[in-house]
Amino acid sequence: MAYPERKPIYDTYKKIISDIIDSKSYIEYANSEIDALDNELLRVFREIRKGYLSEKKWPSN
């Protein structure tokens, strides 16, 4: 794995989607819930990144 620090994130994601898949009777419901999760995670990760990037004192060019 190129970025071992990401492993906990991947492992947690796998657990969450496994729980979603196990709780659904139909693949469409599972896919829909996982799609919603993916969209929410992307939105939140982008907000976190934006916040951290704006806090750093970057050198001027």
mmCIF file with all atom_site columns, N, CA and C in Angstrom:
data_model
loop_
_atom_site.group_PDB
_atom_site.id
_atom_site.type_symbol
_atom_site.label_atom_id
_atom_site.label_alt_id
_atom_site.label_comp_id
_atom_site.label_asym_id
_atom_site.label_entity_id
_atom_site.label_seq_id
_atom_site.pdbx_PDB_ins_code
_atom_site.Cartn_x
_atom_site.Cartn_y
_atom_site.Cartn_z
_atom_site.occupancy
_atom_site.B_iso_or_equiv
_atom_site.pdbx_formal_charge
_atom_site.auth_seq_id
_atom_site.auth_comp_id
_atom_site.auth_asym_id
_atom_site.auth_atom_id
_atom_site.pdbx_PDB_model_num
ATOM 1   N N  . MET A 1 1  ? 0.849   -1.170 0.000  1.00 0.00 ? 1  MET A N  1
ATOM 2   C CA . MET A 1 1  ? 0.000   0.000  0.000  1.00 0.00 ? 1  MET A CA 1
ATOM 3   C C  . MET A 1 1  ? 0.899   1.240  0.000  1.00 0.00 ? 1  MET A C  1
ATOM 4   N N  . ALA A 1 2  ? 0.646   2.139  -0.896 1.00 0.00 ? 2  ALA A N  1
ATOM 5   C CA . ALA A 1 2  ? 1.486   3.319  -1.062 1.00 0.00 ? 2  ALA A CA 1
ATOM 6   C C  . ALA A 1 2  ? 1.392   4.272  0.134  1.00 0.00 ? 2  ALA A C  1
ATOM 7   N N  . TYR A 1 3  ? 0.239   4.347  0.750  1.00 0.00 ? 3  TYR A N  1
ATOM 8   C CA . TYR A 1 3  ? 0.033   5.258  1.870  1.00 0.00 ? 3  TYR A CA 1
ATOM 9   C C  . TYR A 1 3  ? -0.534  4.475  3.053  1.00 0.00 ? 3  TYR A C  1
ATOM 10  N N  . PRO A 1 4  ? 0.331   3.857  3.868  1.00 0.00 ? 4  PRO A N  1
ATOM 11  C CA . PRO A 1 4  ? -0.163  3.021  4.968  1.00 0.00 ? 4  PRO A CA 1
ATOM 12  C C  . PRO A 1 4  ? -0.984  3.799  5.994  1.00 0.00 ? 4  PRO A C  1
ATOM 13  N N  . GLU A 1 5  ? -0.799  5.113  6.080  1.00 0.00 ? 5  GLU A N  1
ATOM 14  C CA . GLU A 1 5  ? -1.590  5.899  7.025  1.00 0.00 ? 5  GLU A CA 1
ATOM 15  C C  . GLU A 1 5  ? -3.071  5.941  6.637  1.00 0.00 ? 5  GLU A C  1
ATOM 16  N N  . ARG A 1 6  ? -3.385  5.569  5.404  1.00 0.00 ? 6  ARG A N  1
ATOM 17  C CA . ARG A 1 6  ? -4.784  5.539  4.953  1.00 0.00 ? 6  ARG A CA 1
ATOM 18  C C  . ARG A 1 6  ? -5.492  4.233  5.314  1.00 0.00 ? 6  ARG A C  1
ATOM 19  N N  . LYS A 1 7  ? -4.739  3.227  5.707  1.00 0.00 ? 7  LYS A N  1
ATOM 20  C CA . LYS A 1 7  ? -5.322  1.913  5.981  1.00 0.00 ? 7  LYS A CA 1
ATOM 21  C C  . LYS A 1 7  ? -6.481  1.972  6.983  1.00 0.00 ? 7  LYS A C  1
ATOM 22  N N  . PRO A 1 8  ? -6.368  2.717  8.095  1.00 0.00 ? 8  PRO A N  1
ATOM 23  C CA . PRO A 1 8  ? -7.506  2.771  9.017  1.00 0.00 ? 8  PRO A CA 1
ATOM 24  C C  . PRO A 1 8  ? -8.775  3.328  8.372  1.00 0.00 ? 8  PRO A C  1
ATOM 25  N N  . ILE A 1 9  ? -8.609  4.277  7.472  1.00 0.00 ? 9  ILE A N  1
ATOM 26  C CA . ILE A 1 9  ? -9.771  4.836  6.775  1.00 0.00 ? 9  ILE A CA 1
ATOM 27  C C  . ILE A 1 9  ? -10.397 3.771  5.883  1.00 0.00 ? 9  ILE A C  1
ATOM 28  N N  . TYR A 1 10 ? -9.558  3.067  5.119  1.00 0.00 ? 10 TYR A N  1
ATOM 29  C CA . TYR A 1 10 ? -10.066 2.028  4.229  1.00 0.00 ? 10 TYR A CA 1
ATOM 30  C C  . TYR A 1 10 ? -10.733 0.909  5.010  1.00 0.00 ? 10 TYR A C  1
ATOM 31  N N  . ASP A 1 11 ? -10.124 0.500  6.117  1.00 0.00 ? 11 ASP A N  1
ATOM 32  C CA . ASP A 1 11 ? -10.696 -0.577 6.929  1.00 0.00 ? 11 ASP A CA 1
ATOM 33  C C  . ASP A 1 11 ? -12.046 -0.174 7.515  1.00 0.00 ? 11 ASP A C  1
ATOM 34  N N  . THR A 1 12 ? -12.149 1.061  7.972  1.00 0.00 ? 12 THR A N  1
ATOM 35  C CA . THR A 1 12 ? -13.415 1.556  8.514  1.00 0.00 ? 12 THR A CA 1
ATOM 36  C C  . THR A 1 12 ? -14.479 1.619  7.425  1.00 0.00 ? 12 THR A C  1
ATOM 37  N N  . TYR A 1 13 ? -14.099 2.093  6.245  1.00 0.00 ? 13 TYR A N  1
ATOM 38  C CA . TYR A 1 13 ? -15.039 2.158  5.123  1.00 0.00 ? 13 TYR A CA 1
ATOM 39  C C  . TYR A 1 13 ? -15.550 0.763  4.767  1.00 0.00 ? 13 TYR A C  1
ATOM 40  N N  . LYS A 1 14 ? -14.643 -0.207 4.713  1.00 0.00 ? 14 LYS A N  1
ATOM 41  C CA . LYS A 1 14 ? -15.040 -1.586 4.401  1.00 0.00 ? 14 LYS A CA 1
ATOM 42  C C  . LYS A 1 14 ? -16.034 -2.109 5.425  1.00 0.00 ? 14 LYS A C  1
ATOM 43  N N  . LYS A 1 15 ? -15.816 -1.809 6.702  1.00 0.00 ? 15 LYS A N  1
ATOM 44  C CA . LYS A 1 15 ? -16.724 -2.258 7.760  1.00 0.00 ? 15 LYS A CA 1
ATOM 45  C C  . LYS A 1 15 ? -18.088 -1.606 7.594  1.00 0.00 ? 15 LYS A C  1
ATOM 46  N N  . ILE A 1 16 ? -18.102 -0.317 7.336  1.00 0.00 ? 16 ILE A N  1
ATOM 47  C CA . ILE A 1 16 ? -19.367 0.405  7.181  1.00 0.00 ? 16 ILE A CA 1
ATOM 48  C C  . ILE A 1 16 ? -20.160 -0.140 6.001  1.00 0.00 ? 16 ILE A C  1
ATOM 49  N N  . ILE A 1 17 ? -19.508 -0.313 4.837  1.00 0.00 ? 17 ILE A N  1
ATOM 50  C CA . ILE A 1 17 ? -20.277 -0.797 3.685  1.00 0.00 ? 17 ILE A CA 1
ATOM 51  C C  . ILE A 1 17 ? -20.668 -2.260 3.855  1.00 0.00 ? 17 ILE A C  1
ATOM 52  N N  . SER A 1 18 ? -19.871 -3.036 4.559  1.00 0.00 ? 18 SER A N  1
ATOM 53  C CA . SER A 1 18 ? -20.265 -4.424 4.843  1.00 0.00 ? 18 SER A CA 1
ATOM 54  C C  . SER A 1 18 ? -21.532 -4.448 5.683  1.00 0.00 ? 18 SER A C  1
ATOM 55  N N  . ASP A 1 19 ? -21.601 -3.565 6.693  1.00 0.00 ? 19 ASP A N  1
ATOM 56  C CA . ASP A 1 19 ? -22.804 -3.483 7.525  1.00 0.00 ? 19 ASP A CA 1
ATOM 57  C C  . ASP A 1 19 ? -24.013 -3.053 6.697  1.00 0.00 ? 19 ASP A C  1
ATOM 58  N N  . ILE A 1 20 ? -23.812 -2.096 5.798  1.00 0.00 ? 20 ILE A N  1
ATOM 59  C CA . ILE A 1 20 ? -24.907 -1.649 4.933  1.00 0.00 ? 20 ILE A CA 1
ATOM 60  C C  . ILE A 1 20 ? -25.378 -2.798 4.053  1.00 0.00 ? 20 ILE A C  1
ATOM 61  N N  . ILE A 1 21 ? -24.451 -3.477 3.413  1.00 0.00 ? 21 ILE A N  1
ATOM 62  C CA . ILE A 1 21 ? -24.795 -4.587 2.520  1.00 0.00 ? 21 ILE A CA 1
ATOM 63  C C  . ILE A 1 21 ? -25.527 -5.684 3.283  1.00 0.00 ? 21 ILE A C  1
ATOM 64  N N  . ASP A 1 22 ? -25.040 -6.015 4.469  1.00 0.00 ? 22 ASP A N  1
ATOM 65  C CA . ASP A 1 22 ? -25.671 -7.070 5.270  1.00 0.00 ? 22 ASP A CA 1
ATOM 66  C C  . ASP A 1 22 ? -27.075 -6.700 5.723  1.00 0.00 ? 22 ASP A C  1
ATOM 67  N N  . SER A 1 23 ? -27.351 -5.410 5.861  1.00 0.00 ? 23 SER A N  1
ATOM 68  C CA . SER A 1 23 ? -28.649 -4.983 6.379  1.00 0.00 ? 23 SER A CA 1
ATOM 69  C C  . SER A 1 23 ? -29.713 -4.813 5.294  1.00 0.00 ? 23 SER A C  1
ATOM 70  N N  . LYS A 1 24 ? -29.335 -4.916 4.038  1.00 0.00 ? 24 LYS A N  1
ATOM 71  C CA . LYS A 1 24 ? -30.282 -4.673 2.948  1.00 0.00 ? 24 LYS A CA 1
ATOM 72  C C  . LYS A 1 24 ? -30.708 -5.976 2.284  1.00 0.00 ? 24 LYS A C  1
ATOM 73  N N  . SER A 1 25 ? -31.941 -5.983 1.804  1.00 0.00 ? 25 SER A N  1
ATOM 74  C CA . SER A 1 25 ? -32.473 -7.159 1.115  1.00 0.00 ? 25 SER A CA 1
ATOM 75  C C  . SER A 1 25 ? -32.225 -7.110 -0.384 1.00 0.00 ? 25 SER A C  1
ATOM 76  N N  . TYR A 1 26 ? -32.033 -5.907 -0.907 1.00 0.00 ? 26 TYR A N  1
ATOM 77  C CA . TYR A 1 26 ? -31.874 -5.747 -2.344 1.00 0.00 ? 26 TYR A CA 1
ATOM 78  C C  . TYR A 1 26 ? -30.621 -4.933 -2.647 1.00 0.00 ? 26 TYR A C  1
ATOM 79  N N  . ILE A 1 27 ? -29.944 -5.309 -3.718 1.00 0.00 ? 27 ILE A N  1
ATOM 80  C CA . ILE A 1 27 ? -28.699 -4.634 -4.099 1.00 0.00 ? 27 ILE A CA 1
ATOM 81  C C  . ILE A 1 27 ? -28.932 -3.159 -4.399 1.00 0.00 ? 27 ILE A C  1
ATOM 82  N N  . GLU A 1 28 ? -30.090 -2.821 -4.947 1.00 0.00 ? 28 GLU A N  1
ATOM 83  C CA . GLU A 1 28 ? -30.377 -1.427 -5.277 1.00 0.00 ? 28 GLU A CA 1
ATOM 84  C C  . GLU A 1 28 ? -30.383 -0.560 -4.025 1.00 0.00 ? 28 GLU A C  1
ATOM 85  N N  . TYR A 1 29 ? -30.964 -1.080 -2.927 1.00 0.00 ? 29 TYR A N  1
ATOM 86  C CA . TYR A 1 29 ? -30.998 -0.329 -1.675 1.00 0.00 ? 29 TYR A CA 1
ATOM 87  C C  . TYR A 1 29 ? -29.591 -0.152 -1.116 1.00 0.00 ? 29 TYR A C  1
ATOM 88  N N  . ALA A 1 30 ? -28.800 -1.205 -1.174 1.00 0.00 ? 30 ALA A N  1
ATOM 89  C CA . ALA A 1 30 ? -27.421 -1.134 -0.684 1.00 0.00 ? 30 ALA A CA 1
ATOM 90  C C  . ALA A 1 30 ? -26.625 -0.126 -1.509 1.00 0.00 ? 30 ALA A C  1
ATOM 91  N N  . ASN A 1 31 ? -26.722 -0.215 -2.825 1.00 0.00 ? 31 ASN A N  1
ATOM 92  C CA . ASN A 1 31 ? -25.996 0.717  -3.694 1.00 0.00 ? 31 ASN A CA 1
ATOM 93  C C  . ASN A 1 31 ? -26.405 2.159  -3.440 1.00 0.00 ? 31 ASN A C  1
ATOM 94  N N  . SER A 1 32 ? -27.699 2.380  -3.258 1.00 0.00 ? 32 SER A N  1
ATOM 95  C CA . SER A 1 32 ? -28.198 3.730  -3.014 1.00 0.00 ? 32 SER A CA 1
ATOM 96  C C  . SER A 1 32 ? -27.642 4.296  -1.711 1.00 0.00 ? 32 SER A C  1
ATOM 97  N N  . GLU A 1 33 ? -27.646 3.489  -0.664 1.00 0.00 ? 33 GLU A N  1
ATOM 98  C CA . GLU A 1 33 ? -27.136 3.967  0.621  1.00 0.00 ? 33 GLU A CA 1
ATOM 99  C C  . GLU A 1 33 ? -25.619 4.182  0.573  1.00 0.00 ? 33 GLU A C  1
ATOM 100 N N  . ILE A 1 34 ? -24.908 3.305  -0.113 1.00 0.00 ? 34 ILE A N  1
ATOM 101 C CA . ILE A 1 34 ? -23.452 3.460  -0.241 1.00 0.00 ? 34 ILE A CA 1
ATOM 102 C C  . ILE A 1 34 ? -23.124 4.689  -1.088 1.00 0.00 ? 34 ILE A C  1
ATOM 103 N N  . ASP A 1 35 ? -23.906 4.942  -2.140 1.00 0.00 ? 35 ASP A N  1
ATOM 104 C CA . ASP A 1 35 ? -23.704 6.157  -2.944 1.00 0.00 ? 35 ASP A CA 1
ATOM 105 C C  . ASP A 1 35 ? -23.886 7.409  -2.090 1.00 0.00 ? 35 ASP A C  1
ATOM 106 N N  . ALA A 1 36 ? -24.924 7.409  -1.248 1.00 0.00 ? 36 ALA A N  1
ATOM 107 C CA . ALA A 1 36 ? -25.164 8.554  -0.366 1.00 0.00 ? 36 ALA A CA 1
ATOM 108 C C  . ALA A 1 36 ? -23.998 8.729  0.607  1.00 0.00 ? 36 ALA A C  1
ATOM 109 N N  . LEU A 1 37 ? -23.507 7.632  1.147  1.00 0.00 ? 37 LEU A N  1
ATOM 110 C CA . LEU A 1 37 ? -22.350 7.678  2.042  1.00 0.00 ? 37 LEU A CA 1
ATOM 111 C C  . LEU A 1 37 ? -21.132 8.246  1.321  1.00 0.00 ? 37 LEU A C  1
ATOM 112 N N  . ASP A 1 38 ? -20.849 7.747  0.128  1.00 0.00 ? 38 ASP A N  1
ATOM 113 C CA . ASP A 1 38 ? -19.695 8.221  -0.645 1.00 0.00 ? 38 ASP A CA 1
ATOM 114 C C  . ASP A 1 38 ? -19.778 9.724  -0.900 1.00 0.00 ? 38 ASP A C  1
ATOM 115 N N  . ASN A 1 39 ? -20.953 10.197 -1.285 1.00 0.00 ? 39 ASN A N  1
ATOM 116 C CA . ASN A 1 39 ? -21.127 11.625 -1.559 1.00 0.00 ? 39 ASN A CA 1
ATOM 117 C C  . ASN A 1 39 ? -20.912 12.456 -0.301 1.00 0.00 ? 39 ASN A C  1
ATOM 118 N N  . GLU A 1 40 ? -21.455 11.988 0.825  1.00 0.00 ? 40 GLU A N  1
ATOM 119 C CA . GLU A 1 40 ? -21.294 12.713 2.083  1.00 0.00 ? 40 GLU A CA 1
ATOM 120 C C  . GLU A 1 40 ? -19.833 12.719 2.531  1.00 0.00 ? 40 GLU A C  1
ATOM 121 N N  . LEU A 1 41 ? -19.154 11.579 2.423  1.00 0.00 ? 41 LEU A N  1
ATOM 122 C CA . LEU A 1 41 ? -17.741 11.512 2.805  1.00 0.00 ? 41 LEU A CA 1
ATOM 123 C C  . LEU A 1 41 ? -16.900 12.454 1.954  1.00 0.00 ? 41 LEU A C  1
ATOM 124 N N  . LEU A 1 42 ? -17.141 12.474 0.656  1.00 0.00 ? 42 LEU A N  1
ATOM 125 C CA . LEU A 1 42 ? -16.379 13.357 -0.230 1.00 0.00 ? 42 LEU A CA 1
ATOM 126 C C  . LEU A 1 42 ? -16.595 14.818 0.153  1.00 0.00 ? 42 LEU A C  1
ATOM 127 N N  . ARG A 1 43 ? -17.844 15.175 0.430  1.00 0.00 ? 43 ARG A N  1
ATOM 128 C CA . ARG A 1 43 ? -18.158 16.552 0.817  1.00 0.00 ? 43 ARG A CA 1
ATOM 129 C C  . ARG A 1 43 ? -17.438 16.924 2.110  1.00 0.00 ? 43 ARG A C  1
ATOM 130 N N  . VAL A 1 44 ? -17.514 16.049 3.105  1.00 0.00 ? 44 VAL A N  1
ATOM 131 C CA . VAL A 1 44 ? -16.893 16.333 4.401  1.00 0.00 ? 44 VAL A CA 1
ATOM 132 C C  . VAL A 1 44 ? -15.374 16.362 4.283  1.00 0.00 ? 44 VAL A C  1
ATOM 133 N N  . PHE A 1 45 ? -14.798 15.414 3.549  1.00 0.00 ? 45 PHE A N  1
ATOM 134 C CA . PHE A 1 45 ? -13.341 15.403 3.375  1.00 0.00 ? 45 PHE A CA 1
ATOM 135 C C  . PHE A 1 45 ? -12.863 16.679 2.690  1.00 0.00 ? 45 PHE A C  1
ATOM 136 N N  . ARG A 1 46 ? -13.619 17.164 1.718  1.00 0.00 ? 46 ARG A N  1
ATOM 137 C CA . ARG A 1 46 ? -13.238 18.409 1.038  1.00 0.00 ? 46 ARG A CA 1
ATOM 138 C C  . ARG A 1 46 ? -13.301 19.602 1.988  1.00 0.00 ? 46 ARG A C  1
ATOM 139 N N  . GLU A 1 47 ? -14.323 19.627 2.852  1.00 0.00 ? 47 GLU A N  1
ATOM 140 C CA . GLU A 1 47 ? -14.427 20.705 3.839  1.00 0.00 ? 47 GLU A CA 1
ATOM 141 C C  . GLU A 1 47 ? -13.253 20.666 4.812  1.00 0.00 ? 47 GLU A C  1
ATOM 142 N N  . ILE A 1 48 ? -12.907 19.474 5.271  1.00 0.00 ? 48 ILE A N  1
ATOM 143 C CA . ILE A 1 48 ? -11.773 19.322 6.187  1.00 0.00 ? 48 ILE A CA 1
ATOM 144 C C  . ILE A 1 48 ? -10.490 19.796 5.514  1.00 0.00 ? 48 ILE A C  1
ATOM 145 N N  . ARG A 1 49 ? -10.271 19.344 4.279  1.00 0.00 ? 49 ARG A N  1
ATOM 146 C CA . ARG A 1 49 ? -9.066  19.737 3.537  1.00 0.00 ? 49 ARG A CA 1
ATOM 147 C C  . ARG A 1 49 ? -8.996  21.251 3.382  1.00 0.00 ? 49 ARG A C  1
ATOM 148 N N  . LYS A 1 50 ? -10.111 21.859 2.991  1.00 0.00 ? 50 LYS A N  1
ATOM 149 C CA . LYS A 1 50 ? -10.143 23.310 2.788  1.00 0.00 ? 50 LYS A CA 1
ATOM 150 C C  . LYS A 1 50 ? -9.781  24.038 4.078  1.00 0.00 ? 50 LYS A C  1
ATOM 151 N N  . GLY A 1 51 ? -10.317 23.566 5.190  1.00 0.00 ? 51 GLY A N  1
ATOM 152 C CA . GLY A 1 51 ? -10.019 24.190 6.471  1.00 0.00 ? 51 GLY A CA 1
ATOM 153 C C  . GLY A 1 51 ? -8.552  24.084 6.840  1.00 0.00 ? 51 GLY A C  1
ATOM 154 N N  . TYR A 1 52 ? -7.990  22.903 6.682  1.00 0.00 ? 52 TYR A N  1
ATOM 155 C CA . TYR A 1 52 ? -6.578  22.711 7.017  1.00 0.00 ? 52 TYR A CA 1
ATOM 156 C C  . TYR A 1 52 ? -5.664  23.491 6.079  1.00 0.00 ? 52 TYR A C  1
ATOM 157 N N  . LEU A 1 53 ? -5.988  23.518 4.802  1.00 0.00 ? 53 LEU A N  1
ATOM 158 C CA . LEU A 1 53 ? -5.163  24.269 3.851  1.00 0.00 ? 53 LEU A CA 1
ATOM 159 C C  . LEU A 1 53 ? -5.194  25.765 4.147  1.00 0.00 ? 53 LEU A C  1
ATOM 160 N N  . SER A 1 54 ? -6.349  26.262 4.571  1.00 0.00 ? 54 SER A N  1
ATOM 161 C CA . SER A 1 54 ? -6.456  27.699 4.836  1.00 0.00 ? 54 SER A CA 1
ATOM 162 C C  . SER A 1 54 ? -5.750  28.096 6.131  1.00 0.00 ? 54 SER A C  1
ATOM 163 N N  . GLU A 1 55 ? -5.530  27.149 7.046  1.00 0.00 ? 55 GLU A N  1
ATOM 164 C CA . GLU A 1 55 ? -4.860  27.449 8.313  1.00 0.00 ? 55 GLU A CA 1
ATOM 165 C C  . GLU A 1 55 ? -3.340  27.536 8.176  1.00 0.00 ? 55 GLU A C  1
ATOM 166 N N  . LYS A 1 56 ? -2.780  26.867 7.193  1.00 0.00 ? 56 LYS A N  1
ATOM 167 C CA . LYS A 1 56 ? -1.322  26.819 7.056  1.00 0.00 ? 56 LYS A CA 1
ATOM 168 C C  . LYS A 1 56 ? -0.785  28.139 6.512  1.00 0.00 ? 56 LYS A C  1
ATOM 169 N N  . LYS A 1 57 ? 0.357   28.526 7.035  1.00 0.00 ? 57 LYS A N  1
ATOM 170 C CA . LYS A 1 57 ? 1.055   29.713 6.528  1.00 0.00 ? 57 LYS A CA 1
ATOM 171 C C  . LYS A 1 57 ? 1.892   29.286 5.327  1.00 0.00 ? 57 LYS A C  1
ATOM 172 N N  . TRP A 1 58 ? 1.386   29.542 4.125  1.00 0.00 ? 58 TRP A N  1
ATOM 173 C CA . TRP A 1 58 ? 2.049   29.142 2.887  1.00 0.00 ? 58 TRP A CA 1
ATOM 174 C C  . TRP A 1 58 ? 3.054   30.210 2.463  1.00 0.00 ? 58 TRP A C  1
ATOM 175 N N  . PRO A 1 59 ? 4.199   29.809 1.892  1.00 0.00 ? 59 PRO A N  1
ATOM 176 C CA . PRO A 1 59 ? 5.150   30.816 1.397  1.00 0.00 ? 59 PRO A CA 1
ATOM 177 C C  . PRO A 1 59 ? 4.589   31.517 0.164  1.00 0.00 ? 59 PRO A C  1
ATOM 178 N N  . SER A 1 60 ? 4.939   32.802 0.028  1.00 0.00 ? 60 SER A N  1
ATOM 179 C CA . SER A 1 60 ? 4.485   33.505 -1.173 1.00 0.00 ? 60 SER A CA 1
ATOM 180 C C  . SER A 1 60 ? 5.436   33.248 -2.319 1.00 0.00 ? 60 SER A C  1
ATOM 181 N N  . ASN A 1 61 ? 4.890   33.312 -3.514 1.00 0.00 ? 61 ASN A N  1
ATOM 182 C CA . ASN A 1 61 ? 5.704   33.059 -4.721 1.00 0.00 ? 61 ASN A CA 1
ATOM 183 C C  . ASN A 1 61 ? 6.427   34.286 -5.153 1.00 0.00 ? 61 ASN A C  1
#
